[in-house]
XYZ file of N, CA and C in Angstrom:
696
model
N 0.662 -1.344 0.229
C 0.050 0.397 -0.038
C 0.814 0.905 0.195
N 0.424 2.485 -1.042
C 1.317 3.231 -0.808
C 0.945 4.424 0.351
N 1.579 5.567 0.079
C 1.697 6.270 1.335
C 0.605 7.201 1.062
N -0.060 7.348 -0.591
C -0.851 7.950 -0.811
C -2.144 7.578 -0.523
N -2.366 5.967 -0.584
C -3.397 5.093 -0.592
C -3.636 5.373 1.574
N -2.867 5.584 2.359
C -2.974 5.986 3.208
C -3.127 7.332 4.149
N -2.977 8.317 3.228
C -2.894 9.671 3.581
C -4.774 10.113 4.000
N -4.037 10.838 5.007
C -5.550 11.656 5.654
C -6.430 12.814 5.248
N -5.205 13.569 4.513
C -5.894 14.531 3.762
C -6.066 14.168 1.774
N -5.984 12.915 1.508
C -5.655 12.547 0.653
C -7.122 13.264 -0.359
N -8.699 12.832 0.128
C -9.605 13.564 -0.548
C -9.710 15.242 -0.522
N -8.988 15.751 0.308
C -9.225 16.857 0.571
C -7.983 17.686 -0.174
N -7.068 17.005 -0.483
C -5.521 18.135 -1.176
C -6.047 17.920 -2.566
N -4.812 18.532 -3.664
C -4.793 18.936 -4.933
C -4.768 17.164 -5.643
N -4.257 16.563 -5.007
C -4.462 15.048 -5.671
C -5.883 14.604 -5.192
N -6.679 15.153 -5.374
C -7.906 14.690 -4.937
C -7.914 14.367 -6.392
N -7.715 14.640 -7.631
C -8.075 15.120 -8.832
C -7.680 14.072 -9.443
N -6.521 13.034 -8.792
C -6.257 11.889 -9.795
C -6.665 10.709 -9.490
N -6.678 9.584 -10.162
C -7.260 8.221 -10.010
C -6.060 7.686 -9.481
N -6.208 5.993 -9.147
C -5.186 5.404 -8.742
C -3.911 5.375 -9.370
N -3.877 5.168 -10.587
C -2.759 5.173 -11.028
C -1.855 6.401 -11.304
N -2.517 7.261 -11.397
C -2.138 8.572 -11.482
C -1.649 9.109 -9.835
N -2.343 8.705 -8.874
C -1.878 8.796 -7.546
C -0.249 7.818 -7.020
N -0.404 6.541 -7.564
C 0.675 5.899 -7.572
C 1.961 6.431 -8.603
N 2.023 7.010 -9.731
C 3.293 7.804 -10.146
C 3.576 9.277 -9.271
N 2.446 9.736 -9.023
C 2.983 10.767 -8.080
C 3.691 10.691 -7.280
N 3.113 9.183 -6.353
C 3.583 8.912 -4.849
C 5.144 8.729 -5.469
N 5.107 8.088 -6.338
C 7.053 7.916 -7.134
C 7.487 8.942 -6.889
N 7.183 10.276 -6.946
C 8.228 11.347 -7.197
C 8.184 11.818 -5.927
N 6.951 11.863 -4.882
C 7.544 12.561 -3.402
C 7.662 11.701 -2.537
N 8.230 12.479 -1.452
C 8.861 12.004 -0.454
C 7.991 12.765 1.282
N 7.580 11.642 2.219
C 7.080 12.246 3.388
C 8.167 12.884 4.427
N 7.709 14.066 4.743
C 9.094 14.910 5.665
C 7.917 15.079 7.436
N 9.076 14.955 8.106
C 8.572 15.766 9.101
C 9.485 16.829 9.563
N 8.713 17.725 10.331
C 8.907 19.180 10.890
C 8.799 18.618 12.205
N 9.582 19.446 13.087
C 9.258 20.089 14.512
C 9.349 21.546 14.423
N 8.509 21.711 15.129
C 7.684 23.150 15.423
C 9.319 24.261 15.512
N 9.364 25.379 14.942
C 10.324 25.956 14.647
C 11.064 25.631 13.224
N 11.185 24.464 12.886
C 11.778 24.360 12.115
C 11.607 24.891 10.309
N 12.270 25.118 9.430
C 11.871 25.996 8.136
C 11.788 24.837 6.907
N 10.814 25.297 6.138
C 10.867 24.160 5.251
C 11.344 25.237 3.674
N 11.107 26.339 3.787
C 11.263 27.174 2.104
C 11.734 28.245 3.060
N 12.703 29.125 2.249
C 13.493 30.016 2.695
C 13.374 31.170 1.872
N 12.731 32.437 2.148
C 12.813 33.416 1.798
C 13.746 33.721 1.044
N 12.997 34.297 -0.233
C 14.243 34.990 -1.378
C 14.646 33.522 -2.281
N 14.790 32.500 -1.984
C 15.495 31.423 -2.833
C 14.871 31.146 -3.513
N 15.575 30.504 -4.458
C 14.561 29.573 -5.803
C 14.050 28.803 -5.528
N 12.974 28.872 -5.972
C 11.334 27.807 -5.976
C 12.075 26.018 -6.311
N 12.761 25.389 -5.587
C 13.151 24.360 -5.535
C 12.326 23.060 -5.234
N 10.928 23.360 -4.319
C 10.403 22.613 -3.719
C 8.913 22.677 -3.957
N 7.486 21.897 -4.029
C 6.572 21.898 -3.393
C 5.994 21.129 -2.450
N 5.312 20.895 -1.871
C 4.548 20.213 -0.722
C 3.150 20.101 0.004
N 2.353 19.402 -0.411
C 1.234 19.204 0.893
C 1.571 18.953 2.160
N 0.755 19.519 3.044
C 0.499 19.797 4.199
C 0.057 18.273 5.112
N 0.165 17.359 5.651
C -0.453 16.146 5.661
C -1.016 16.525 7.647
N -0.276 16.677 8.222
C -0.345 17.334 9.697
C 0.526 18.285 10.293
N -0.095 19.587 10.756
C 0.283 20.165 11.800
C -0.189 21.885 10.893
N 0.603 22.624 11.518
C 0.248 24.072 11.221
C 1.411 24.748 10.641
N 1.532 25.353 9.554
C 2.921 26.498 9.206
C 2.914 27.552 8.636
N 3.795 28.606 9.163
C 3.481 29.819 8.832
C 4.680 30.775 7.312
N 3.593 31.403 6.890
C 4.352 31.912 5.868
C 4.530 33.143 6.142
N 5.989 33.482 5.741
C 6.513 35.027 6.898
C 7.354 35.550 5.983
N 7.838 37.177 6.352
C 8.529 37.568 5.658
C 9.503 38.569 6.506
N 10.481 39.108 6.084
C 11.829 39.973 6.868
C 10.775 41.276 6.857
N 11.025 42.068 7.827
C 10.970 43.589 7.244
C 11.757 44.723 6.881
N 12.329 45.659 6.648
C 13.200 46.406 6.757
C 14.121 46.400 7.923
N 13.105 46.316 9.000
C 13.672 46.924 10.691
C 14.476 45.252 10.877
N 13.973 44.592 10.416
C 14.561 43.064 10.989
C 13.675 42.150 11.460
N 11.977 43.211 11.920
C 11.314 41.900 12.692
C 10.786 40.990 11.303
N 9.997 39.940 11.703
C 9.253 39.333 10.964
C 7.514 39.598 11.071
N 7.387 39.338 9.782
C 6.033 39.409 9.525
C 5.237 38.678 9.211
N 4.136 37.499 9.871
C 3.218 36.440 9.115
C 2.421 37.277 8.182
N 2.718 36.151 7.128
C 1.683 36.675 5.915
C 0.676 35.982 5.544
N 0.415 34.733 6.182
C -0.137 33.703 5.600
C 0.472 32.151 6.944
N -1.159 31.647 6.448
C -0.950 30.162 7.802
C -1.407 28.979 6.393
N -0.818 28.176 6.289
C -1.110 27.141 5.990
C -1.819 26.063 6.869
N -2.340 25.248 6.445
C -3.047 23.756 7.076
C -3.013 22.502 6.648
N -3.224 21.604 7.449
C -3.409 19.991 6.446
C -4.496 20.404 5.348
N -3.600 19.575 3.775
C -4.261 19.477 2.615
C -4.118 21.083 2.185
N -3.672 21.541 2.607
C -3.044 23.213 1.727
C -1.748 22.635 1.444
N -1.243 23.400 -0.063
C -0.205 23.253 -0.926
C 0.448 24.759 -0.685
N 1.759 23.882 -0.806
C 3.053 25.090 -0.274
C 3.969 25.166 -1.428
N 4.205 26.226 -1.679
C 5.406 26.416 -2.920
C 5.012 27.050 -3.844
N 5.817 27.413 -4.972
C 5.600 27.940 -6.215
C 6.031 27.185 -7.424
N 4.934 26.562 -7.839
C 4.989 26.014 -9.155
C 5.730 26.559 -9.979
N 6.212 25.834 -11.088
C 6.475 26.500 -12.389
C 7.423 27.722 -12.541
N 8.405 27.713 -11.425
C 9.640 28.219 -11.590
C 9.234 29.527 -10.687
N 10.333 30.418 -10.675
C 10.226 31.711 -9.739
C 10.801 31.719 -8.209
N 11.026 32.708 -7.605
C 11.546 32.265 -6.502
C 10.505 32.760 -5.613
N 11.114 32.109 -4.389
C 10.314 32.348 -3.365
C 9.981 33.429 -2.316
N 8.603 33.983 -2.381
C 8.488 35.604 -1.687
C 8.316 35.467 -0.220
N 7.990 34.013 0.247
C 8.125 34.091 1.786
C 8.439 32.816 2.176
N 9.116 32.724 3.911
C 9.539 31.752 4.406
C 8.604 30.812 4.621
N 8.785 29.458 5.051
C 7.574 28.667 5.603
C 8.357 28.203 6.403
N 7.637 27.721 7.773
C 8.339 27.691 8.658
C 6.732 26.687 9.342
N 7.329 25.553 10.465
C 6.516 24.646 11.175
C 5.989 25.482 12.214
N 5.058 26.110 12.383
C 4.517 26.480 13.878
C 4.288 25.440 14.840
N 3.672 24.158 14.790
C 3.722 22.895 15.268
C 4.446 21.832 14.726
N 4.624 20.658 15.233
C 5.181 19.661 14.659
C 4.049 19.039 13.494
N 4.793 19.080 12.341
C 4.106 18.900 11.245
C 4.984 17.578 10.306
N 3.833 17.055 9.182
C 4.365 15.812 8.199
C 3.995 17.244 7.162
N 4.466 16.557 5.887
C 4.532 17.417 4.506
C 4.696 16.425 3.538
N 4.221 16.147 2.549
C 4.431 15.386 1.544
C 5.283 16.273 0.379
N 6.611 16.205 -0.199
C 7.270 16.738 -0.460
C 7.878 16.377 -2.057
N 7.792 17.441 -3.294
C 7.952 17.045 -4.427
C 9.008 18.116 -5.196
N 9.985 17.390 -5.412
C 10.711 18.450 -6.420
C 10.182 19.212 -7.243
N 10.355 20.578 -7.372
C 10.053 21.613 -8.273
C 9.681 21.268 -9.640
N 11.100 20.806 -10.009
C 10.680 20.828 -11.659
C 10.199 19.269 -11.935
N 10.077 18.039 -10.779
C 9.215 16.544 -11.200
C 7.728 17.155 -10.959
N 7.601 17.838 -10.214
C 6.058 18.063 -10.009
C 5.348 19.395 -11.420
N 6.199 20.188 -11.456
C 5.570 20.921 -13.047
C 5.497 19.691 -14.232
N 6.599 18.594 -14.226
C 6.505 17.819 -15.561
C 5.073 16.824 -15.343
N 5.186 16.513 -14.308
C 4.200 15.821 -14.016
C 2.389 16.552 -14.247
N 2.371 17.464 -13.199
C 1.224 18.774 -13.756
C 0.839 18.754 -15.340
N 1.847 19.382 -15.758
C 1.779 19.137 -17.220
C 0.926 18.142 -17.775
N 1.307 16.795 -17.355
C 0.862 16.038 -18.241
C -0.615 15.456 -17.702
N -1.490 15.879 -16.485
C -2.211 15.752 -15.852
C -2.749 17.083 -15.704
N -3.721 17.197 -16.484
C -4.577 18.488 -16.626
C -5.296 18.715 -15.260
N -6.176 17.396 -14.822
C -7.069 17.839 -13.742
C -6.107 18.294 -12.251
N -5.025 17.946 -12.364
C -4.317 18.545 -11.206
C -3.882 19.662 -11.681
N -3.500 20.411 -12.829
C -3.610 21.606 -12.802
C -4.808 22.507 -12.689
N -5.744 21.884 -13.143
C -6.894 22.728 -12.795
C -7.357 22.894 -11.433
N -6.892 21.482 -10.359
C -7.228 21.748 -9.276
C -6.208 22.626 -8.359
N -5.095 23.094 -8.992
C -4.248 24.079 -8.380
C -4.189 25.133 -8.895
N -5.354 25.816 -9.778
C -5.943 26.996 -10.113
C -7.022 27.114 -9.106
N -8.244 26.021 -8.741
C -9.151 26.301 -8.028
C -8.404 26.914 -6.882
N -7.506 26.155 -5.955
C -6.706 26.285 -5.340
C -5.969 27.814 -4.608
N -5.673 28.277 -6.326
C -5.069 29.827 -6.076
C -6.045 30.571 -6.022
N -7.304 30.381 -6.678
C -8.594 31.147 -6.509
C -9.151 31.053 -5.365
N -9.072 29.817 -4.521
C -9.684 30.287 -3.170
C -9.064 31.329 -2.066
N -7.447 30.927 -2.321
C -6.382 31.424 -1.784
C -6.741 33.522 -2.046
N -6.777 33.286 -3.038
C -6.782 35.203 -3.632
C -8.412 35.405 -2.672
N -9.436 34.503 -2.679
C -10.537 35.131 -1.936
C -10.259 35.219 -0.495
N -9.439 34.006 0.051
C -9.246 34.382 1.385
C -8.215 35.641 1.821
N -7.205 36.267 0.708
C -6.582 36.863 0.829
C -7.267 38.346 1.293
N -8.253 38.329 -0.185
C -9.244 39.522 0.170
C -9.874 39.684 1.504
N -10.307 38.457 1.846
C -11.630 38.541 3.296
C -10.440 39.088 4.117
N -8.696 38.590 4.175
C -8.272 38.878 4.969
C -7.645 40.378 5.103
N -7.676 41.067 3.575
C -7.437 42.648 3.695
C -8.739 43.353 4.456
N -9.893 42.968 3.958
C -11.374 43.756 4.990
C -10.431 43.244 6.291
N -10.754 42.069 6.810
C -10.102 41.896 8.276
C -9.523 42.875 8.956
N -8.497 42.764 8.278
C -7.098 44.138 8.755
C -7.521 45.264 8.799
N -8.098 45.621 7.336
C -8.441 47.207 7.211
C -9.277 47.867 7.731
N -10.567 47.191 7.961
C -11.815 47.467 8.603
C -12.585 47.150 9.766
N -11.871 46.377 10.254
C -12.832 45.585 11.201
C -12.207 46.093 12.658
N -12.977 46.180 13.682
C -12.321 46.445 15.306
C -11.599 45.808 16.049
N -10.940 45.293 16.657
C -10.549 44.673 17.121
C -10.655 43.177 17.680
N -12.080 43.664 18.564
C -12.853 42.365 18.938
C -13.228 41.965 17.704
N -13.879 42.299 16.524
C -13.947 41.567 15.303
C -13.001 40.888 14.836
N -11.702 41.399 14.682
C -10.595 40.791 14.431
C -10.466 39.281 14.969
N -10.251 39.288 16.672
C -10.148 38.133 16.998
C -11.161 36.862 17.093
N -12.466 37.545 16.820
C -13.969 36.571 16.735
C -13.680 36.348 15.547
N -13.099 36.915 14.566
C -13.275 36.079 12.808
C -11.662 35.451 13.123
N -10.596 35.859 13.420
C -9.680 35.248 13.731
C -9.729 33.557 14.188
N -10.156 33.207 15.463
C -10.769 32.447 16.255
C -11.626 31.187 15.642
N -12.847 32.064 14.590
C -13.698 30.910 14.107
C -12.935 30.425 12.764
N -11.827 31.061 12.007
C -11.305 30.799 11.429
C -10.441 29.622 11.230
N -9.634 29.684 12.256
C -8.933 28.546 12.751
C -9.933 27.540 13.259
N -10.742 27.641 13.758
C -11.969 26.595 14.265
C -11.997 25.870 13.213
N -12.712 26.338 12.216
C -12.902 25.965 10.759
C -11.701 25.213 9.964
N -10.538 25.724 9.888
C -9.300 24.988 9.386
C -8.461 23.900 9.946
N -9.104 23.704 11.381
C -8.259 22.992 12.230
C -8.855 21.785 12.541
N -10.463 22.089 11.836
C -11.188 20.744 12.018
C -10.459 19.444 11.647
N -10.940 18.727 12.180
C -10.339 17.243 11.873
C -10.812 16.730 11.095
N -10.234 15.540 10.227
C -10.555 15.535 8.661
C -11.813 14.536 8.557
N -12.332 13.831 10.045
C -13.507 13.573 9.497
C -14.810 14.088 10.465
N -14.285 15.357 10.616
C -15.241 16.101 11.186
C -16.538 16.286 9.783
N -17.890 16.338 9.473
C -18.350 16.515 8.217
C -19.201 18.066 8.671
N -19.006 18.337 7.253
C -19.499 20.404 7.187
C -20.876 20.217 8.155
N -21.122 21.462 8.655
C -22.139 20.850 9.899
C -22.066 20.805 10.633
N -21.240 19.714 11.572
C -20.976 19.022 12.846
C -19.841 19.988 13.174
N -20.430 20.914 13.914
C -19.459 21.822 14.579
C -19.053 21.148 15.768
N -19.500 20.490 16.856
C -19.198 19.850 18.136
C -17.452 19.719 17.913
N -16.882 18.910 16.724
C -15.395 18.729 16.746
C -14.686 19.868 16.281
N -15.151 20.784 15.755
C -14.339 22.038 15.248
C -14.273 23.257 16.153
N -15.044 22.738 17.412
C -15.262 24.240 18.474
C -14.497 24.148 19.514
N -12.972 23.077 19.165
C -12.229 22.911 20.190
C -10.827 22.770 19.611
N -10.068 23.392 19.777
C -8.852 23.029 19.106
C -7.284 23.710 20.124
N -6.460 23.284 19.660
C -5.413 24.043 20.200
C -4.603 25.284 19.537
N -4.330 26.175 19.768
C -4.175 27.289 18.854
C -2.595 27.295 18.820
N -2.118 27.216 17.088
C -0.512 26.848 17.041
C 0.159 28.322 17.497
N -0.666 29.362 17.522
C -0.104 30.632 17.610
C -0.068 31.139 19.458
N 1.432 31.912 19.426
C 1.476 32.543 20.669
C 0.720 33.793 20.760
N 0.563 34.468 21.608
C -0.328 35.734 21.971
C 0.155 36.739 21.222
N 1.575 36.958 21.258
C 2.418 37.682 20.235
C 2.089 37.482 18.940
N 2.412 36.085 18.632
C 1.748 35.833 16.991
C 0.488 36.339 16.337
N -0.162 36.268 17.265
C -1.841 36.331 16.822
C -2.067 38.062 16.856
N -0.847 38.716 17.704
C -0.974 40.116 17.650
C -0.011 40.419 16.235
N 0.309 39.933 15.787
C 1.380 40.343 15.158
C 0.794 40.606 13.548
N -0.143 38.961 13.673
C -1.160 38.350 12.559
C -2.242 39.681 12.525
N -2.627 40.313 13.483
C -3.784 40.451 12.882
C -3.417 42.692 13.322
N -2.561 42.625 13.185
C -2.124 44.097 13.570
C -2.328 44.999 15.138
N -2.808 43.629 15.904
C -2.861 44.622 17.396
C -1.517 44.646 18.303
N -2.144 45.109 19.405
C -1.029 44.381 20.571
C -0.933 43.979 21.179
N -0.056 42.689 21.624
C -0.240 41.456 22.686
C -1.422 41.931 24.182
N -1.564 43.482 24.066
C -2.159 43.144 25.728
C -3.934 43.394 24.859
N -3.590 44.049 23.818
C -5.344 44.060 23.260
C -5.633 42.682 23.015
N -5.453 41.821 22.384
C -5.297 40.184 21.928
C -5.777 39.845 23.339
N -4.712 39.764 24.587
C -4.864 39.398 25.860
C -6.372 39.977 26.609
N -6.745 41.143 26.485
C -8.263 41.638 26.776
C -8.963 40.808 26.011
N -8.937 40.910 24.714
C -10.104 40.068 24.247
C -10.421 38.479 24.329
N -9.441 38.201 24.626
C -9.525 36.919 24.860
C -10.303 36.681 26.427
N -9.576 37.450 27.576
C -10.283 37.545 28.318
C -11.903 38.030 28.580
N -12.375 38.848 27.893
C -13.513 39.181 27.792
C -13.989 38.445 26.938
N -14.187 37.488 25.847
C -14.721 36.610 25.277
C -15.066 35.545 26.535
N -13.950 35.037 26.990
C -14.058 34.279 28.765
C -15.353 34.446 29.549
N -15.348 35.609 29.799
C -16.113 36.196 30.759
C -16.981 36.348 30.474
N -17.313 36.527 28.891
C -18.999 36.516 28.559
C -19.318 35.225 28.417
N -18.466 34.237 27.912
C -18.995 32.903 28.086
C -19.004 32.287 26.884
N -18.245 33.028 25.802
C -18.142 32.650 24.401
C -17.382 32.070 24.485
N -16.136 31.979 24.823
C -15.266 30.611 24.964
C -14.541 30.638 25.855
N -13.874 29.578 26.139
C -13.459 28.600 27.494
C -11.969 28.565 26.883
N -11.164 28.965 28.199
C -9.698 28.835 27.808
C -9.044 27.519 29.052
N -9.312 26.170 28.729
C -8.990 25.150 29.919
C -7.208 25.804 29.548
N -6.214 26.161 29.106
C -4.734 26.233 29.017
C -4.586 27.960 28.256
N -3.446 27.884 28.376
C -2.937 28.589 27.300
C -3.189 29.196 26.448
N -2.923 27.489 25.676
C -3.209 27.594 24.287
C -4.566 26.611 23.587
N -4.920 25.924 24.560
C -6.476 25.502 24.316
C -7.904 26.407 24.550
N -8.322 26.163 23.152
C -9.435 27.287 23.135
C -10.629 26.134 22.848
N -11.853 26.244 23.219
C -13.356 25.777 23.321
C -14.247 26.960 22.738
N -14.792 26.915 22.026
C -16.007 27.903 21.109
C -17.309 27.093 21.973
N -17.761 28.116 23.168
C -18.800 27.538 23.833
C -19.973 28.112 23.337
N -19.975 29.280 22.595
C -21.175 30.039 21.862
C -20.711 30.611 20.589
N -20.902 29.460 19.771
C -20.310 29.890 18.178
C -21.617 31.202 17.595
N -22.541 30.797 17.723
C -23.754 31.691 17.169
C -22.786 33.347 17.861
N -22.675 33.601 18.968
C -22.389 34.914 19.625
C -20.558 35.337 19.344
N -19.776 34.150 18.739
C -19.007 34.925 18.572
C -19.209 34.953 16.997
N -19.917 34.308 16.216
C -20.273 34.814 15.022
C -20.576 36.166 15.112
N -21.442 36.566 15.631
C -21.836 37.986 16.089
C -20.476 38.900 16.252
N -19.890 38.524 17.124
C -18.755 39.152 17.445
C -18.019 39.252 16.048
N -17.865 38.729 15.324
C -17.207 38.662 13.919
C -17.673 40.061 13.296
N -19.187 39.962 13.385
C -19.684 40.913 12.397
C -19.810 40.431 11.059
């Protein structure tokens, strides 16, 4: 049995467009790689030499600012695709926020495979358009929403993206409990807020019974309707 047959994100990743024989061929050019939290997979400014599917874990996309700070510009979750097919340099680094597993392909091998399999190219286009829509929503979040709306929207996004692969659409019970892959400071950086503001919003949401915080990183959404209303 190939690693593709056992892959927990197979039906959600770009390779879902492939049949059994095509999956076998794709499996022949890929390899599994495990990352520990803090380990980098791709470095900003380097030639694009690999692409990958996320199998488990959460990774950040980040870039360096002129004053030497790190700015998180995106987050990838299980079943997401990483990298820049068909050439170019990498505009951001990719680093594991949690322990993670990815399926890695040489960019050249993947490009050749994609050219021979239009279904995969179509799936890549769909993913690109989905990411564009997500980026537009993120611009609205950062540019127009209040601090409370930003934090609520962020928690809802995390709950949806971190939902187990076995979670059926509409089944919110499994999606309502998750472990934050970010520190409070990282959340502040992502949302354009101060860490004090983020902490105050978490404390307020817990005080109002909208969320529970059993530990520093664990979140339980206890009133999803109210959190959705908070998100605007």
